[in-house]
mmCIF file with all atom_site columns, C-alpha atoms in Angstrom:
data_model
loop_
_atom_site.group_PDB
_atom_site.id
_atom_site.type_symbol
_atom_site.label_atom_id
_atom_site.label_alt_id
_atom_site.label_comp_id
_atom_site.label_asym_id
_atom_site.label_entity_id
_atom_site.label_seq_id
_atom_site.pdbx_PDB_ins_code
_atom_site.Cartn_x
_atom_site.Cartn_y
_atom_site.Cartn_z
_atom_site.occupancy
_atom_site.B_iso_or_equiv
_atom_site.pdbx_formal_charge
_atom_site.auth_seq_id
_atom_site.auth_comp_id
_atom_site.auth_asym_id
_atom_site.auth_atom_id
_atom_site.pdbx_PDB_model_num
ATOM 1   C CA . ALA V 1 1   ? 0.275   19.464  5.738   1.00 75.00 ? 1   ALA V CA 1
ATOM 2   C CA . ALA V 1 2   ? 1.416   16.209  4.924   1.00 80.00 ? 2   ALA V CA 1
ATOM 3   C CA . LYS V 1 3   ? 1.584   15.071  1.468   1.00 91.00 ? 3   LYS V CA 1
ATOM 4   C CA . SER V 1 4   ? 1.420   11.306  2.135   1.00 94.00 ? 4   SER V CA 1
ATOM 5   C CA . ILE V 1 5   ? 0.858   8.391   4.625   1.00 97.00 ? 5   ILE V CA 1
ATOM 6   C CA . SER V 1 6   ? 3.055   5.237   4.641   1.00 97.00 ? 6   SER V CA 1
ATOM 7   C CA . ALA V 1 7   ? 4.042   2.023   6.568   1.00 98.00 ? 7   ALA V CA 1
ATOM 8   C CA . GLU V 1 8   ? 6.935   -0.229  5.310   1.00 98.00 ? 8   GLU V CA 1
ATOM 9   C CA . THR V 1 9   ? 9.116   -2.638  7.137   1.00 98.00 ? 9   THR V CA 1
ATOM 10  C CA . THR V 1 10  ? 12.289  -4.218  6.746   1.00 97.00 ? 10  THR V CA 1
ATOM 11  C CA . LEU V 1 11  ? 12.131  -8.241  6.839   1.00 97.00 ? 11  LEU V CA 1
ATOM 12  C CA . ARG V 1 12  ? 13.809  -10.693 9.063   1.00 96.00 ? 12  ARG V CA 1
ATOM 13  C CA . GLN V 1 13  ? 14.914  -12.355 5.789   1.00 96.00 ? 13  GLN V CA 1
ATOM 14  C CA . ASN V 1 14  ? 14.700  -11.663 2.291   1.00 97.00 ? 14  ASN V CA 1
ATOM 15  C CA . THR V 1 15  ? 12.053  -13.226 0.444   1.00 97.00 ? 15  THR V CA 1
ATOM 16  C CA . ALA V 1 16  ? 11.366  -13.643 -3.200  1.00 97.00 ? 16  ALA V CA 1
ATOM 17  C CA . SER V 1 17  ? 7.403   -15.152 -2.891  1.00 97.00 ? 17  SER V CA 1
ATOM 18  C CA . ALA V 1 18  ? 4.645   -12.678 -3.926  1.00 97.00 ? 18  ALA V CA 1
ATOM 19  C CA . ARG V 1 19  ? 2.187   -14.589 -1.353  1.00 97.00 ? 19  ARG V CA 1
ATOM 20  C CA . ALA V 1 20  ? 4.457   -13.571 1.421   1.00 97.00 ? 20  ALA V CA 1
ATOM 21  C CA . LEU V 1 21  ? 4.938   -10.105 0.519   1.00 98.00 ? 21  LEU V CA 1
ATOM 22  C CA . VAL V 1 22  ? 1.436   -9.126  0.046   1.00 98.00 ? 22  VAL V CA 1
ATOM 23  C CA . GLU V 1 23  ? 0.629   -11.060 3.314   1.00 97.00 ? 23  GLU V CA 1
ATOM 24  C CA . ILE V 1 24  ? 3.101   -9.062  5.034   1.00 97.00 ? 24  ILE V CA 1
ATOM 25  C CA . ALA V 1 25  ? 1.251   -5.965  3.083   1.00 98.00 ? 25  ALA V CA 1
ATOM 26  C CA . GLY V 1 26  ? -1.720  -6.496  5.045   1.00 98.00 ? 26  GLY V CA 1
ATOM 27  C CA . PRO V 1 27  ? -1.055  -5.161  8.521   1.00 98.00 ? 27  PRO V CA 1
ATOM 28  C CA . LEU V 1 28  ? 0.528   -2.105  6.602   1.00 98.00 ? 28  LEU V CA 1
ATOM 29  C CA . CYS V 1 29  ? -2.434  -1.106  5.160   1.00 98.00 ? 29  CYS V CA 1
ATOM 30  C CA . GLU V 1 30  ? -4.167  -1.414  8.444   1.00 98.00 ? 30  GLU V CA 1
ATOM 31  C CA . ARG V 1 31  ? -2.044  0.891   9.888   1.00 98.00 ? 31  ARG V CA 1
ATOM 32  C CA . VAL V 1 32  ? -1.687  3.204   6.974   1.00 98.00 ? 32  VAL V CA 1
ATOM 33  C CA . ALA V 1 33  ? -5.616  3.569   7.084   1.00 97.00 ? 33  ALA V CA 1
ATOM 34  C CA . GLN V 1 34  ? -5.528  3.838   11.060  1.00 97.00 ? 34  GLN V CA 1
ATOM 35  C CA . GLN V 1 35  ? -3.565  6.686   10.389  1.00 97.00 ? 35  GLN V CA 1
ATOM 36  C CA . LEU V 1 36  ? -5.961  8.160   7.856   1.00 96.00 ? 36  LEU V CA 1
ATOM 37  C CA . GLU V 1 37  ? -8.963  7.755   10.256  1.00 95.00 ? 37  GLU V CA 1
ATOM 38  C CA . ARG V 1 38  ? -7.027  9.150   12.636  1.00 95.00 ? 38  ARG V CA 1
ATOM 39  C CA . LYS V 1 39  ? -5.801  12.499  10.456  1.00 95.00 ? 39  LYS V CA 1
ATOM 40  C CA . ARG V 1 40  ? -8.718  12.902  8.852   1.00 95.00 ? 40  ARG V CA 1
ATOM 41  C CA . LEU V 1 41  ? -8.261  12.107  5.271   1.00 95.00 ? 41  LEU V CA 1
ATOM 42  C CA . ALA V 1 42  ? -8.195  9.642   2.305   1.00 95.00 ? 42  ALA V CA 1
ATOM 43  C CA . GLY V 1 43  ? -5.520  8.864   0.001   1.00 96.00 ? 43  GLY V CA 1
ATOM 44  C CA . ALA V 1 44  ? -6.659  8.575   -3.773  1.00 95.00 ? 44  ALA V CA 1
ATOM 45  C CA . THR V 1 45  ? -2.882  6.796   -5.212  1.00 97.00 ? 45  THR V CA 1
ATOM 46  C CA . VAL V 1 46  ? -1.923  3.776   -3.770  1.00 98.00 ? 46  VAL V CA 1
ATOM 47  C CA . VAL V 1 47  ? 1.938   3.792   -3.365  1.00 98.00 ? 47  VAL V CA 1
ATOM 48  C CA . VAL V 1 48  ? 4.185   0.552   -3.141  1.00 98.00 ? 48  VAL V CA 1
ATOM 49  C CA . LYS V 1 49  ? 7.869   0.841   -2.174  1.00 98.00 ? 49  LYS V CA 1
ATOM 50  C CA . LEU V 1 50  ? 10.259  -2.872  -2.849  1.00 98.00 ? 50  LEU V CA 1
ATOM 51  C CA . LYS V 1 51  ? 13.755  -2.711  -1.590  1.00 98.00 ? 51  LYS V CA 1
ATOM 52  C CA . THR V 1 52  ? 15.512  -5.499  -3.009  1.00 97.00 ? 52  THR V CA 1
ATOM 53  C CA . ALA V 1 53  ? 18.300  -7.811  -1.582  1.00 96.00 ? 53  ALA V CA 1
ATOM 54  C CA . ASP V 1 54  ? 20.666  -5.532  -3.334  1.00 96.00 ? 54  ASP V CA 1
ATOM 55  C CA . PHE V 1 55  ? 19.484  -2.007  -2.099  1.00 97.00 ? 55  PHE V CA 1
ATOM 56  C CA . GLN V 1 56  ? 17.521  -1.116  -5.199  1.00 97.00 ? 56  GLN V CA 1
ATOM 57  C CA . ILE V 1 57  ? 13.918  0.791   -4.739  1.00 97.00 ? 57  ILE V CA 1
ATOM 58  C CA . LEU V 1 58  ? 11.346  0.146   -6.552  1.00 97.00 ? 58  LEU V CA 1
ATOM 59  C CA . THR V 1 59  ? 8.262   2.386   -6.344  1.00 98.00 ? 59  THR V CA 1
ATOM 60  C CA . ARG V 1 60  ? 5.176   1.907   -7.973  1.00 98.00 ? 60  ARG V CA 1
ATOM 61  C CA . HIS V 1 61  ? 1.916   3.515   -7.828  1.00 97.00 ? 61  HIS V CA 1
ATOM 62  C CA . ARG V 1 62  ? -1.718  2.846   -8.359  1.00 97.00 ? 62  ARG V CA 1
ATOM 63  C CA . ARG V 1 63  ? -4.439  5.725   -8.879  1.00 97.00 ? 63  ARG V CA 1
ATOM 64  C CA . LEU V 1 64  ? -8.159  4.572   -7.302  1.00 95.00 ? 64  LEU V CA 1
ATOM 65  C CA . ALA V 1 65  ? -10.681 5.894   -8.890  1.00 92.00 ? 65  ALA V CA 1
ATOM 66  C CA . HIS V 1 66  ? -11.966 7.571   -5.683  1.00 93.00 ? 66  HIS V CA 1
ATOM 67  C CA . PRO V 1 67  ? -10.287 8.412   -2.820  1.00 95.00 ? 67  PRO V CA 1
ATOM 68  C CA . THR V 1 68  ? -10.310 6.079   0.317   1.00 95.00 ? 68  THR V CA 1
ATOM 69  C CA . ARG V 1 69  ? -9.437  5.110   3.948   1.00 94.00 ? 69  ARG V CA 1
ATOM 70  C CA . ARG V 1 70  ? -10.330 1.562   4.245   1.00 95.00 ? 70  ARG V CA 1
ATOM 71  C CA . ALA V 1 71  ? -7.814  -1.110  4.070   1.00 97.00 ? 71  ALA V CA 1
ATOM 72  C CA . ASP V 1 72  ? -8.891  -4.143  2.045   1.00 96.00 ? 72  ASP V CA 1
ATOM 73  C CA . LEU V 1 73  ? -9.254  -1.526  -0.853  1.00 96.00 ? 73  LEU V CA 1
ATOM 74  C CA . LEU V 1 74  ? -5.651  -0.534  -0.395  1.00 97.00 ? 74  LEU V CA 1
ATOM 75  C CA . LEU V 1 75  ? -4.406  -3.798  0.042   1.00 98.00 ? 75  LEU V CA 1
ATOM 76  C CA . ALA V 1 76  ? -7.002  -4.506  -3.140  1.00 97.00 ? 76  ALA V CA 1
ATOM 77  C CA . ALA V 1 77  ? -4.587  -2.009  -5.265  1.00 97.00 ? 77  ALA V CA 1
ATOM 78  C CA . ALA V 1 78  ? -0.811  -2.946  -3.555  1.00 98.00 ? 78  ALA V CA 1
ATOM 79  C CA . THR V 1 79  ? -1.269  -6.454  -3.974  1.00 98.00 ? 79  THR V CA 1
ATOM 80  C CA . PRO V 1 80  ? -1.176  -6.319  -8.505  1.00 98.00 ? 80  PRO V CA 1
ATOM 81  C CA . LEU V 1 81  ? 1.486   -4.142  -8.006  1.00 98.00 ? 81  LEU V CA 1
ATOM 82  C CA . ILE V 1 82  ? 3.650   -6.490  -5.257  1.00 98.00 ? 82  ILE V CA 1
ATOM 83  C CA . GLU V 1 83  ? 2.831   -9.220  -8.061  1.00 97.00 ? 83  GLU V CA 1
ATOM 84  C CA . LYS V 1 84  ? 4.408   -7.590  -10.657 1.00 97.00 ? 84  LYS V CA 1
ATOM 85  C CA . GLU V 1 85  ? 7.611   -7.280  -9.388  1.00 97.00 ? 85  GLU V CA 1
ATOM 86  C CA . ALA V 1 86  ? 7.827   -10.114 -7.368  1.00 95.00 ? 86  ALA V CA 1
ATOM 87  C CA . ASP V 1 87  ? 9.428   -11.706 -10.537 1.00 95.00 ? 87  ASP V CA 1
ATOM 88  C CA . GLY V 1 88  ? 11.991  -13.650 -8.861  1.00 95.00 ? 88  GLY V CA 1
ATOM 89  C CA . ARG V 1 89  ? 14.354  -11.165 -7.127  1.00 96.00 ? 89  ARG V CA 1
ATOM 90  C CA . TYR V 1 90  ? 14.852  -10.982 -3.270  1.00 98.00 ? 90  TYR V CA 1
ATOM 91  C CA . PHE V 1 91  ? 13.041  -8.472  -1.566  1.00 98.00 ? 91  PHE V CA 1
ATOM 92  C CA . ARG V 1 92  ? 14.038  -6.929  2.179   1.00 98.00 ? 92  ARG V CA 1
ATOM 93  C CA . LEU V 1 93  ? 11.987  -4.114  2.723   1.00 98.00 ? 93  LEU V CA 1
ATOM 94  C CA . VAL V 1 94  ? 7.758   -3.753  1.355   1.00 98.00 ? 94  VAL V CA 1
ATOM 95  C CA . GLY V 1 95  ? 5.963   -0.765  2.349   1.00 98.00 ? 95  GLY V CA 1
ATOM 96  C CA . VAL V 1 96  ? 2.357   0.320   1.810   1.00 98.00 ? 96  VAL V CA 1
ATOM 97  C CA . GLY V 1 97  ? 1.267   4.251   0.797   1.00 97.00 ? 97  GLY V CA 1
ATOM 98  C CA . VAL V 1 98  ? -1.556  6.922   0.008   1.00 97.00 ? 98  VAL V CA 1
ATOM 99  C CA . ASP V 1 99  ? -0.611  9.982   -1.815  1.00 95.00 ? 99  ASP V CA 1
ATOM 100 C CA . SER V 1 100 ? -3.104  12.611  -3.526  1.00 92.00 ? 100 SER V CA 1
ATOM 101 C CA . LEU V 1 101 ? -4.231  13.270  -0.178  1.00 94.00 ? 101 LEU V CA 1
ATOM 102 C CA . ALA V 1 102 ? -7.782  14.378  0.624   1.00 90.00 ? 102 ALA V CA 1
ATOM 103 C CA . ALA V 1 103 ? -10.648 15.053  3.350   1.00 89.00 ? 103 ALA V CA 1
ATOM 104 C CA . ALA V 1 104 ? -12.122 12.204  4.777   1.00 88.00 ? 104 ALA V CA 1
ATOM 105 C CA . GLU V 1 105 ? -15.263 13.263  3.834   1.00 84.00 ? 105 GLU V CA 1
ATOM 106 C CA . THR V 1 106 ? -14.680 12.516  0.065   1.00 83.00 ? 106 THR V CA 1
ATOM 107 C CA . ALA V 1 107 ? -13.645 8.773   0.914   1.00 83.00 ? 107 ALA V CA 1
ATOM 108 C CA . ASP V 1 108 ? -15.514 5.478   -0.179  1.00 81.00 ? 108 ASP V CA 1
ATOM 109 C CA . PRO V 1 109 ? -18.396 7.203   -1.561  1.00 76.00 ? 109 PRO V CA 1
ATOM 110 C CA . PRO V 1 110 ? -21.159 4.000   -1.632  1.00 72.00 ? 110 PRO V CA 1
ATOM 111 C CA . ASP V 1 111 ? -21.661 2.282   -4.587  1.00 63.00 ? 111 ASP V CA 1
ATOM 112 C CA . LEU V 1 112 ? -24.833 2.477   -7.103  1.00 45.00 ? 112 LEU V CA 1
ATOM 113 C CA . PHE V 1 113 ? -26.460 -0.749  -4.927  1.00 51.00 ? 113 PHE V CA 1
ATOM 114 C CA . GLY V 1 114 ? -25.615 0.040   -1.982  1.00 55.00 ? 114 GLY V CA 1
ATOM 115 C CA . ARG V 1 115 ? -22.753 -2.363  -1.209  1.00 51.00 ? 115 ARG V CA 1
#
């Protein structure tokens, strides 16, 4: 059984821009969401992987209130993790994933106001 689902990409050109890294993370979150949908799973922890220009690997996690399969929620959790690490260093790879996998039925409960 899968323990995590992720997507990553190596950049054509190293970047120090948090904005660029977040923009790249958006489609990765879409890919992860599609895999979750296909496998009928949800993830409760968002994982961001960054590789610096000198090949140092950084991995950061954020636990969600509820498991999700939604790309927008994955990106919302990943964004502050990326922004915190984008401190002037150059990065060559960005990845986004989920772990703490759960059944799809546990994902994205409606809030109190039905939004």
